[in-house]
PDB file of C-alpha atoms in Angstrom:
ATOM      1  CA  MET L   1      -0.059  -0.045   0.149  1.00 49.00           C
ATOM      2  CA  THR L   2       2.944   2.518   0.870  1.00 54.00           C
ATOM      3  CA  ILE L   3       4.558   1.571  -2.467  1.00 54.00           C
ATOM      4  CA  ILE L   4       1.443   2.378  -4.387  1.00 53.00           C
ATOM      5  CA  SER L   5       0.776   5.719  -2.499  1.00 56.00           C
ATOM      6  CA  GLN L   6       4.626   6.431  -3.068  1.00 61.00           C
ATOM      7  CA  SER L   7       4.005   5.658  -6.991  1.00 61.00           C
ATOM      8  CA  TYR L   8       1.018   8.017  -7.071  1.00 61.00           C
ATOM      9  CA  GLY L   9       3.379  10.975  -5.673  1.00 65.00           C
ATOM     10  CA  LYS L  10       6.084   9.967  -8.288  1.00 65.00           C
ATOM     11  CA  VAL L  11       3.778   9.658 -11.217  1.00 59.00           C
ATOM     12  CA  ILE L  12       2.426  13.323 -10.381  1.00 59.00           C
ATOM     13  CA  LEU L  13       6.007  14.516 -10.057  1.00 57.00           C
ATOM     14  CA  PHE L  14       7.343  12.864 -13.288  1.00 59.00           C
ATOM     15  CA  SER L  15       4.102  14.325 -15.231  1.00 60.00           C
ATOM     16  CA  LEU L  16       5.450  17.912 -14.373  1.00 54.00           C
ATOM     17  CA  LEU L  17       8.930  17.105 -15.355  1.00 59.00           C
ATOM     18  CA  SER L  18       8.381  15.505 -18.452  1.00 59.00           C
ATOM     19  CA  ILE L  19       5.986  17.998 -20.069  1.00 55.00           C
ATOM     20  CA  VAL L  20       8.076  21.314 -19.504  1.00 48.00           C
ATOM     21  CA  PRO L  21      10.747  19.995 -22.043  1.00 51.00           C
ATOM     22  CA  LEU L  22       8.612  18.743 -24.454  1.00 50.00           C
ATOM     23  CA  LEU L  23       6.611  22.024 -24.809  1.00 49.00           C
ATOM     24  CA  LEU L  24       9.754  24.113 -24.932  1.00 47.00           C
ATOM     25  CA  ILE L  25      11.177  21.609 -27.837  1.00 47.00           C
ATOM     26  CA  SER L  26       7.750  21.878 -29.690  1.00 49.00           C
ATOM     27  CA  ASN L  27       7.418  25.393 -29.452  1.00 47.00           C
ATOM     28  CA  SER L  28      10.887  26.058 -30.946  1.00 44.00           C
ATOM     29  CA  VAL L  29      10.433  23.706 -33.877  1.00 46.00           C
ATOM     30  CA  LEU L  30       7.191  25.193 -34.912  1.00 46.00           C
ATOM     31  CA  SER L  31       8.227  28.775 -34.678  1.00 44.00           C
ATOM     32  CA  PHE L  32      11.198  27.588 -37.021  1.00 43.00           C
ATOM     33  CA  GLY L  33       8.554  26.186 -39.439  1.00 43.00           C
ATOM     34  CA  GLN L  34       6.490  29.053 -39.016  1.00 44.00           C
ATOM     35  CA  SER L  35       9.191  31.258 -40.042  1.00 41.00           C
ATOM     36  CA  ASN L  36      10.213  29.512 -43.084  1.00 43.00           C
ATOM     37  CA  ALA L  37       6.623  29.157 -44.072  1.00 44.00           C
ATOM     38  CA  THR L  38       6.177  33.085 -43.841  1.00 44.00           C
ATOM     39  CA  ASN L  39       8.806  33.777 -45.905  1.00 43.00           C
ATOM     40  CA  SER L  40       6.843  31.367 -48.888  1.00 43.00           C
ATOM     41  CA  ILE L  41       3.943  33.036 -47.772  1.00 43.00           C
ATOM     42  CA  ALA L  42       5.471  36.857 -48.803  1.00 42.00           C
ATOM     43  CA  ILE L  43       6.650  35.465 -52.079  1.00 40.00           C
ATOM     44  CA  THR L  44       3.694  33.843 -53.085  1.00 44.00           C
ATOM     45  CA  SER L  45       1.731  36.967 -52.106  1.00 44.00           C
ATOM     46  CA  SER L  46       3.882  39.088 -54.173  1.00 42.00           C
ATOM     47  CA  ASN L  47       3.025  36.982 -57.238  1.00 42.00           C
ATOM     48  CA  GLN L  48      -0.802  36.724 -56.615  1.00 44.00           C
ATOM     49  CA  THR L  49      -3.064  37.839 -59.243  1.00 42.00           C
ATOM     50  CA  ASN L  50      -6.673  38.754 -58.819  1.00 48.00           C
ATOM     51  CA  THR L  51      -9.060  35.675 -59.262  1.00 50.00           C
ATOM     52  CA  THR L  52     -12.280  36.938 -59.099  1.00 52.00           C
ATOM     53  CA  SER L  53     -14.107  37.276 -62.452  1.00 58.00           C
ATOM     54  CA  ALA L  54     -17.389  38.858 -63.273  1.00 60.00           C
ATOM     55  CA  ASP L  55     -19.388  35.623 -64.338  1.00 68.00           C
ATOM     56  CA  ASN L  56     -18.180  33.844 -61.102  1.00 72.00           C
ATOM     57  CA  PRO L  57     -21.154  32.814 -58.601  1.00 76.00           C
ATOM     58  CA  ASN L  58     -18.574  32.791 -55.925  1.00 80.00           C
ATOM     59  CA  ASN L  59     -17.430  35.913 -56.014  1.00 86.00           C
ATOM     60  CA  GLU L  60     -19.060  36.718 -52.801  1.00 88.00           C
ATOM     61  CA  ILE L  61     -17.456  34.009 -51.027  1.00 91.00           C
ATOM     62  CA  ILE L  62     -13.890  35.049 -52.367  1.00 93.00           C
ATOM     63  CA  LYS L  63     -14.612  38.820 -51.440  1.00 93.00           C
ATOM     64  CA  SER L  64     -15.484  37.477 -47.842  1.00 94.00           C
ATOM     65  CA  ILE L  65     -11.963  35.291 -47.836  1.00 95.00           C
ATOM     66  CA  ASP L  66     -10.168  38.401 -49.312  1.00 95.00           C
ATOM     67  CA  THR L  67     -11.564  40.755 -46.442  1.00 95.00           C
ATOM     68  CA  GLY L  68     -10.238  37.696 -44.017  1.00 96.00           C
ATOM     69  CA  ILE L  69      -6.945  37.500 -45.739  1.00 96.00           C
ATOM     70  CA  LEU L  70      -6.490  41.611 -45.470  1.00 96.00           C
ATOM     71  CA  MET L  71      -7.322  41.176 -41.904  1.00 96.00           C
ATOM     72  CA  ILE L  72      -5.118  38.397 -40.914  1.00 95.00           C
ATOM     73  CA  LYS L  73      -2.344  40.897 -42.656  1.00 95.00           C
ATOM     74  CA  SER L  74      -3.552  43.661 -40.206  1.00 95.00           C
ATOM     75  CA  GLY L  75      -3.360  41.439 -37.412  1.00 93.00           C
ATOM     76  CA  ASP L  76      -7.073  41.607 -36.918  1.00 94.00           C
ATOM     77  CA  ASN L  77      -7.604  37.839 -35.944  1.00 92.00           C
ATOM     78  CA  ASP L  78     -11.154  38.356 -34.687  1.00 92.00           C
ATOM     79  CA  GLY L  79     -12.221  40.186 -37.748  1.00 94.00           C
ATOM     80  CA  ALA L  80     -10.600  37.536 -40.210  1.00 95.00           C
ATOM     81  CA  LYS L  81     -12.438  34.899 -38.342  1.00 94.00           C
ATOM     82  CA  LYS L  82     -15.844  36.799 -38.655  1.00 93.00           C
ATOM     83  CA  SER L  83     -15.099  36.984 -42.714  1.00 95.00           C
ATOM     84  CA  LEU L  84     -14.074  33.261 -42.915  1.00 95.00           C
ATOM     85  CA  TYR L  85     -16.950  32.022 -40.797  1.00 94.00           C
ATOM     86  CA  GLN L  86     -19.149  34.361 -43.098  1.00 92.00           C
ATOM     87  CA  ALA L  87     -17.299  32.754 -46.317  1.00 92.00           C
ATOM     88  CA  GLU L  88     -18.076  28.961 -44.405  1.00 91.00           C
ATOM     89  CA  ALA L  89     -21.593  29.897 -43.889  1.00 90.00           C
ATOM     90  CA  SER L  90     -21.900  30.847 -47.519  1.00 88.00           C
ATOM     91  CA  LEU L  91     -20.638  27.472 -48.717  1.00 87.00           C
ATOM     92  CA  GLU L  92     -22.529  25.183 -46.535  1.00 81.00           C
ATOM     93  CA  ASP L  93     -25.123  24.552 -49.269  1.00 77.00           C
ATOM     94  CA  GLN L  94     -22.447  23.517 -51.881  1.00 80.00           C
ATOM     95  CA  PRO L  95     -21.557  20.357 -51.159  1.00 77.00           C
ATOM     96  CA  ASN L  96     -19.386  20.379 -54.287  1.00 81.00           C
ATOM     97  CA  GLN L  97     -17.063  22.792 -52.834  1.00 82.00           C
ATOM     98  CA  SER L  98     -16.274  20.960 -49.650  1.00 82.00           C
ATOM     99  CA  GLY L  99     -12.522  21.357 -50.510  1.00 88.00           C
ATOM    100  CA  ALA L 100     -12.894  24.928 -50.413  1.00 91.00           C
ATOM    101  CA  GLU L 101     -14.531  24.761 -47.189  1.00 90.00           C
ATOM    102  CA  LYS L 102     -11.945  22.309 -45.449  1.00 92.00           C
ATOM    103  CA  HIS L 103      -9.465  25.112 -46.235  1.00 94.00           C
ATOM    104  CA  ILE L 104     -11.494  27.965 -44.744  1.00 95.00           C
ATOM    105  CA  GLU L 105     -11.976  25.369 -41.401  1.00 93.00           C
ATOM    106  CA  ALA L 106      -7.845  24.716 -41.806  1.00 95.00           C
ATOM    107  CA  SER L 107      -7.454  28.752 -42.063  1.00 96.00           C
ATOM    108  CA  LEU L 108      -9.694  28.966 -38.889  1.00 95.00           C
ATOM    109  CA  LYS L 109      -8.009  26.414 -37.102  1.00 94.00           C
ATOM    110  CA  ALA L 110      -4.379  28.155 -37.699  1.00 95.00           C
ATOM    111  CA  LEU L 111      -5.861  31.303 -36.552  1.00 94.00           C
ATOM    112  CA  LYS L 112      -7.093  29.823 -33.472  1.00 92.00           C
ATOM    113  CA  ASP L 113      -3.453  28.485 -32.935  1.00 92.00           C
ATOM    114  CA  GLY L 114      -1.636  31.749 -33.521  1.00 92.00           C
ATOM    115  CA  ASP L 115      -0.236  30.313 -37.096  1.00 94.00           C
ATOM    116  CA  THR L 116      -0.686  33.472 -39.274  1.00 94.00           C
ATOM    117  CA  SER L 117       1.115  31.841 -42.163  1.00 95.00           C
ATOM    118  CA  GLY L 118      -0.847  28.799 -42.141  1.00 95.00           C
ATOM    119  CA  ALA L 119      -4.133  30.522 -41.756  1.00 96.00           C
ATOM    120  CA  LEU L 120      -2.910  32.956 -45.154  1.00 96.00           C
ATOM    121  CA  THR L 121      -2.030  29.707 -46.833  1.00 95.00           C
ATOM    122  CA  HIS L 122      -5.406  27.645 -46.367  1.00 96.00           C
ATOM    123  CA  ALA L 123      -7.429  31.000 -46.995  1.00 95.00           C
ATOM    124  CA  GLU L 124      -5.371  31.368 -50.463  1.00 95.00           C
ATOM    125  CA  GLU L 125      -5.821  27.742 -51.338  1.00 94.00           C
ATOM    126  CA  ALA L 126      -9.642  28.266 -50.405  1.00 94.00           C
ATOM    127  CA  LYS L 127     -10.009  31.104 -52.866  1.00 91.00           C
ATOM    128  CA  LYS L 128      -8.200  28.985 -55.543  1.00 91.00           C
ATOM    129  CA  GLY L 129     -10.595  26.317 -55.038  1.00 87.00           C
ATOM    130  CA  LEU L 130     -13.541  28.808 -55.939  1.00 87.00           C
ATOM    131  CA  ALA L 131     -11.988  30.903 -58.625  1.00 79.00           C
TER     132      ALA L 131
ATOM    133  CA  MET Y   1      15.410   5.249  -7.506  1.00 60.00           C
ATOM    134  CA  THR Y   2      16.213   2.381 -10.286  1.00 81.00           C
ATOM    135  CA  LYS Y   3      16.168   3.083 -14.076  1.00 84.00           C
ATOM    136  CA  ASN Y   4      13.468   0.735 -14.620  1.00 84.00           C
ATOM    137  CA  LEU Y   5      11.178   2.746 -12.152  1.00 86.00           C
ATOM    138  CA  LEU Y   6      12.138   5.864 -13.659  1.00 92.00           C
ATOM    139  CA  ILE Y   7      10.832   4.429 -17.000  1.00 93.00           C
ATOM    140  CA  ILE Y   8       7.780   3.721 -15.602  1.00 93.00           C
ATOM    141  CA  TYR Y   9       6.922   6.577 -13.723  1.00 93.00           C
ATOM    142  CA  ALA Y  10       7.825   8.732 -17.131  1.00 96.00           C
ATOM    143  CA  LEU Y  11       5.384   6.273 -19.013  1.00 97.00           C
ATOM    144  CA  CYS Y  12       2.579   7.348 -16.630  1.00 97.00           C
ATOM    145  CA  GLY Y  13       3.324  10.751 -16.284  1.00 97.00           C
ATOM    146  CA  ILE Y  14       3.388  11.246 -20.100  1.00 98.00           C
ATOM    147  CA  MET Y  15       0.148   9.023 -20.247  1.00 98.00           C
ATOM    148  CA  ALA Y  16      -1.378  11.279 -18.075  1.00 97.00           C
ATOM    149  CA  ILE Y  17      -0.490  14.553 -20.196  1.00 97.00           C
ATOM    150  CA  THR Y  18      -1.641  12.859 -23.369  1.00 97.00           C
ATOM    151  CA  GLY Y  19      -5.083  12.489 -21.839  1.00 98.00           C
ATOM    152  CA  ILE Y  20      -4.962  16.035 -20.221  1.00 97.00           C
ATOM    153  CA  LEU Y  21      -4.167  16.990 -23.981  1.00 97.00           C
ATOM    154  CA  TYR Y  22      -7.147  15.059 -25.646  1.00 97.00           C
ATOM    155  CA  PHE Y  23      -9.489  16.760 -23.193  1.00 97.00           C
ATOM    156  CA  LEU Y  24      -8.053  20.548 -24.539  1.00 96.00           C
ATOM    157  CA  VAL Y  25      -8.326  19.195 -28.151  1.00 96.00           C
ATOM    158  CA  ALA Y  26     -11.926  18.352 -27.046  1.00 97.00           C
ATOM    159  CA  TYR Y  27     -12.783  21.719 -25.161  1.00 96.00           C
ATOM    160  CA  GLY Y  28     -10.992  23.535 -28.368  1.00 94.00           C
ATOM    161  CA  GLU Y  29     -13.366  21.669 -30.950  1.00 95.00           C
ATOM    162  CA  TYR Y  30     -16.254  22.271 -28.375  1.00 96.00           C
ATOM    163  CA  THR Y  31     -15.725  26.013 -28.687  1.00 95.00           C
ATOM    164  CA  ASP Y  32     -15.449  26.021 -32.619  1.00 93.00           C
ATOM    165  CA  TRP Y  33     -18.495  23.843 -32.738  1.00 95.00           C
ATOM    166  CA  MET Y  34     -20.208  26.866 -30.379  1.00 95.00           C
ATOM    167  CA  GLU Y  35     -18.645  29.282 -33.063  1.00 92.00           C
ATOM    168  CA  LEU Y  36     -20.120  27.631 -35.886  1.00 92.00           C
ATOM    169  CA  LEU Y  37     -23.535  27.566 -34.610  1.00 93.00           C
ATOM    170  CA  ASN Y  38     -23.318  31.644 -33.692  1.00 92.00           C
ATOM    171  CA  PHE Y  39     -22.972  31.767 -37.528  1.00 89.00           C
ATOM    172  CA  GLY Y  40     -25.451  29.684 -38.229  1.00 88.00           C
ATOM    173  CA  ILE Y  41     -23.452  26.798 -39.756  1.00 90.00           C
ATOM    174  CA  HIS Y  42     -25.207  23.698 -38.886  1.00 89.00           C
ATOM    175  CA  ASP Y  43     -23.764  21.197 -41.397  1.00 85.00           C
ATOM    176  CA  GLU Y  44     -20.290  20.365 -39.210  1.00 88.00           C
ATOM    177  CA  THR Y  45     -22.671  19.647 -36.038  1.00 92.00           C
ATOM    178  CA  THR Y  46     -22.355  15.935 -36.562  1.00 93.00           C
ATOM    179  CA  GLU Y  47     -18.471  16.130 -37.274  1.00 92.00           C
ATOM    180  CA  LYS Y  48     -17.701  17.867 -34.204  1.00 95.00           C
ATOM    181  CA  GLN Y  49     -19.932  15.957 -31.818  1.00 96.00           C
ATOM    182  CA  VAL Y  50     -18.004  12.816 -33.313  1.00 95.00           C
ATOM    183  CA  GLU Y  51     -14.536  14.638 -32.778  1.00 96.00           C
ATOM    184  CA  ILE Y  52     -15.454  15.681 -29.333  1.00 97.00           C
ATOM    185  CA  THR Y  53     -16.950  12.352 -28.065  1.00 97.00           C
ATOM    186  CA  LEU Y  54     -13.484  10.387 -29.689  1.00 97.00           C
ATOM    187  CA  PHE Y  55     -11.139  12.977 -27.992  1.00 97.00           C
ATOM    188  CA  ILE Y  56     -13.056  12.859 -24.512  1.00 98.00           C
ATOM    189  CA  VAL Y  57     -13.098   8.926 -24.602  1.00 98.00           C
ATOM    190  CA  SER Y  58      -9.429   8.579 -25.778  1.00 98.00           C
ATOM    191  CA  GLY Y  59      -8.272  10.555 -22.685  1.00 98.00           C
ATOM    192  CA  LEU Y  60     -10.210   9.075 -20.470  1.00 98.00           C
ATOM    193  CA  ILE Y  61      -8.731   5.812 -21.630  1.00 98.00           C
ATOM    194  CA  TYR Y  62      -5.114   7.231 -21.241  1.00 98.00           C
ATOM    195  CA  PHE Y  63      -6.100   7.768 -17.519  1.00 98.00           C
ATOM    196  CA  GLY Y  64      -7.880   4.189 -17.135  1.00 98.00           C
ATOM    197  CA  LEU Y  65      -4.456   2.543 -18.505  1.00 98.00           C
ATOM    198  CA  VAL Y  66      -2.582   4.559 -15.988  1.00 97.00           C
ATOM    199  CA  LEU Y  67      -4.681   3.523 -13.187  1.00 97.00           C
ATOM    200  CA  TRP Y  68      -4.852  -0.062 -14.290  1.00 97.00           C
ATOM    201  CA  LEU Y  69      -0.851   0.211 -14.546  1.00 95.00           C
ATOM    202  CA  LEU Y  70      -0.771   1.557 -10.918  1.00 94.00           C
ATOM    203  CA  LYS Y  71      -3.051  -1.154  -9.794  1.00 94.00           C
ATOM    204  CA  THR Y  72      -1.292  -4.099 -11.235  1.00 93.00           C
ATOM    205  CA  ARG Y  73       1.940  -2.463  -9.838  1.00 88.00           C
ATOM    206  CA  PHE Y  74       3.496  -2.016 -13.166  1.00 89.00           C
ATOM    207  CA  ILE Y  75       4.472  -6.050 -13.686  1.00 88.00           C
ATOM    208  CA  LYS Y  76       2.176  -7.238 -15.927  1.00 92.00           C
ATOM    209  CA  ARG Y  77       2.546  -7.197 -19.783  1.00 92.00           C
ATOM    210  CA  LEU Y  78      -0.955  -7.036 -20.705  1.00 95.00           C
ATOM    211  CA  PRO Y  79      -1.754  -3.101 -19.973  1.00 96.00           C
ATOM    212  CA  TYR Y  80       1.734  -2.225 -21.587  1.00 96.00           C
ATOM    213  CA  ILE Y  81       0.455  -4.001 -24.686  1.00 96.00           C
ATOM    214  CA  VAL Y  82      -3.156  -2.394 -24.610  1.00 97.00           C
ATOM    215  CA  THR Y  83      -1.307   1.121 -24.055  1.00 97.00           C
ATOM    216  CA  ILE Y  84       1.056   0.276 -27.248  1.00 98.00           C
ATOM    217  CA  LEU Y  85      -2.520  -0.796 -29.431  1.00 98.00           C
ATOM    218  CA  VAL Y  86      -4.459   2.199 -28.259  1.00 98.00           C
ATOM    219  CA  SER Y  87      -1.397   4.528 -29.188  1.00 98.00           C
ATOM    220  CA  ILE Y  88      -0.875   3.089 -32.667  1.00 98.00           C
ATOM    221  CA  ALA Y  89      -4.640   3.095 -32.920  1.00 98.00           C
ATOM    222  CA  LEU Y  90      -4.873   6.739 -32.243  1.00 98.00           C
ATOM    223  CA  ILE Y  91      -2.057   7.675 -34.102  1.00 98.00           C
ATOM    224  CA  SER Y  92      -2.850   5.494 -37.190  1.00 97.00           C
ATOM    225  CA  THR Y  93      -6.619   7.412 -37.179  1.00 97.00           C
ATOM    226  CA  TYR Y  94      -4.677  10.633 -36.918  1.00 97.00           C
ATOM    227  CA  ILE Y  95      -2.487  10.166 -40.056  1.00 97.00           C
ATOM    228  CA  ALA Y  96      -5.720   8.887 -41.858  1.00 97.00           C
ATOM    229  CA  SER Y  97      -7.815  12.024 -40.875  1.00 96.00           C
ATOM    230  CA  ARG Y  98      -4.674  13.944 -42.307  1.00 95.00           C
ATOM    231  CA  THR Y  99      -4.669  11.809 -45.424  1.00 95.00           C
ATOM    232  CA  VAL Y 100      -7.034   9.964 -47.073  1.00 95.00           C
ATOM    233  CA  GLY Y 101      -9.831  10.943 -44.636  1.00 93.00           C
ATOM    234  CA  VAL Y 102     -11.998   9.247 -42.120  1.00 93.00           C
ATOM    235  CA  PRO Y 103     -15.843   8.654 -42.072  1.00 92.00           C
ATOM    236  CA  ILE Y 104     -18.025  11.079 -41.047  1.00 88.00           C
ATOM    237  CA  VAL Y 105     -15.373  13.963 -40.287  1.00 89.00           C
ATOM    238  CA  GLY Y 106     -13.165  13.494 -43.846  1.00 90.00           C
ATOM    239  CA  VAL Y 107      -9.944  14.740 -44.518  1.00 92.00           C
ATOM    240  CA  GLU Y 108      -8.788  17.579 -41.885  1.00 93.00           C
ATOM    241  CA  LEU Y 109      -6.217  19.823 -43.708  1.00 93.00           C
ATOM    242  CA  TYR Y 110      -4.561  21.770 -40.527  1.00 94.00           C
ATOM    243  CA  VAL Y 111      -1.590  20.180 -38.070  1.00 94.00           C
ATOM    244  CA  GLY Y 112      -2.078  21.902 -34.854  1.00 92.00           C
ATOM    245  CA  LYS Y 113       0.379  22.685 -32.254  1.00 93.00           C
ATOM    246  CA  LEU Y 114      -1.392  20.295 -29.588  1.00 93.00           C
ATOM    247  CA  ASP Y 115      -1.826  18.038 -32.351  1.00 95.00           C
ATOM    248  CA  LEU Y 116       1.861  17.840 -32.819  1.00 95.00           C
ATOM    249  CA  ILE Y 117       2.493  17.736 -29.206  1.00 96.00           C
ATOM    250  CA  SER Y 118       0.193  14.609 -28.575  1.00 97.00           C
ATOM    251  CA  LYS Y 119       1.561  12.653 -31.501  1.00 97.00           C
ATOM    252  CA  ILE Y 120       5.065  13.217 -29.932  1.00 97.00           C
ATOM    253  CA  MET Y 121       3.808  11.964 -26.447  1.00 97.00           C
ATOM    254  CA  GLN Y 122       2.174   8.873 -27.959  1.00 98.00           C
ATOM    255  CA  ILE Y 123       5.300   7.935 -29.707  1.00 98.00           C
ATOM    256  CA  SER Y 124       6.959   8.367 -26.222  1.00 97.00           C
ATOM    257  CA  VAL Y 125       4.538   6.350 -24.710  1.00 98.00           C
ATOM    258  CA  ILE Y 126       4.965   3.397 -27.432  1.00 98.00           C
ATOM    259  CA  ALA Y 127       8.604   3.207 -26.767  1.00 97.00           C
ATOM    260  CA  LEU Y 128       8.370   3.342 -23.163  1.00 96.00           C
ATOM    261  CA  SER Y 129       6.091   0.474 -22.849  1.00 96.00           C
ATOM    262  CA  ILE Y 130       8.153  -1.346 -24.895  1.00 95.00           C
ATOM    263  CA  VAL Y 131      11.054  -0.560 -23.061  1.00 94.00           C
ATOM    264  CA  ALA Y 132       9.111  -1.669 -19.633  1.00 93.00           C
ATOM    265  CA  MET Y 133       7.782  -5.008 -20.990  1.00 91.00           C
ATOM    266  CA  TYR Y 134      11.267  -6.020 -21.749  1.00 89.00           C
ATOM    267  CA  ARG Y 135      12.299  -5.115 -18.592  1.00 87.00           C
ATOM    268  CA  ILE Y 136       9.703  -6.451 -16.662  1.00 82.00           C
ATOM    269  CA  ASN Y 137      11.180  -9.052 -14.649  1.00 71.00           C
ATOM    270  CA  ARG Y 138      13.818  -6.767 -13.244  1.00 68.00           C
ATOM    271  CA  LEU Y 139      11.115  -4.246 -12.345  1.00 62.00           C
ATOM    272  CA  VAL Y 140       9.525  -7.065 -10.238  1.00 63.00           C
ATOM    273  CA  TYR Y 141      12.948  -7.408  -8.454  1.00 63.00           C
ATOM    274  CA  SER Y 142      12.880  -3.594  -8.018  1.00 60.00           C
ATOM    275  CA  PHE Y 143       9.455  -3.509  -6.485  1.00 61.00           C
ATOM    276  CA  THR Y 144       9.868  -6.819  -4.119  1.00 60.00           C
ATOM    277  CA  LYS Y 145      13.434  -5.419  -3.104  1.00 58.00           C
TER     278      LYS Y 145
END
């Protein structure tokens, strides 16, 4: 019985000791990946062309995504989330656009994670899917 | 403290943290679901319910496995085997969800921070369980000494 109660104490101690280095390692790895991704986003953004055309039925959705992208770039993550949710709501009854919808969801998750470059990448992909 | 006990305690600690991570992911999915409903998006409801249930059950399973290991005083092989199988199943499901897709949920495109941390934890759990199983005889000696 004494051994078991000692075990509980040690398990809790090791729980605390093991999470700290893992969190530190994962954060540094992600930061490295994030900075690399940011560079690639900057390149793609500079080469970006206007994907909206007058006869595209998805123009309103693309506009919402564009607004979201601008807001992400300006650092307004809450505003960006609203625009992306609006775009997703517009896609709700369009099962043939599930690819774009998945990219919008991914963009929202990236925003929630604080991964701006990931959010931009997926928002751009969603736009491409609708163009 | 012997090296064997160190491995066991690290294993239990990492399993408990993995369980907590699953609860955090489930909470994240719940907040996502509420936001979607606020924007009038209802077609994600089933998907979110399935995900939340899966993550809560996964977290509970990890805590159950820790309790099982403690109850058997770390000297039986079965809890380690079940731990390895559960971890492999969860990692495989995750890989499938990011590649070929899984029923109801489909393909998810984003790999989050918590996802990465939990997969690192699960790989550690598998490795430590295998090591602990090979050292189980020496472990019995550590406890009886």
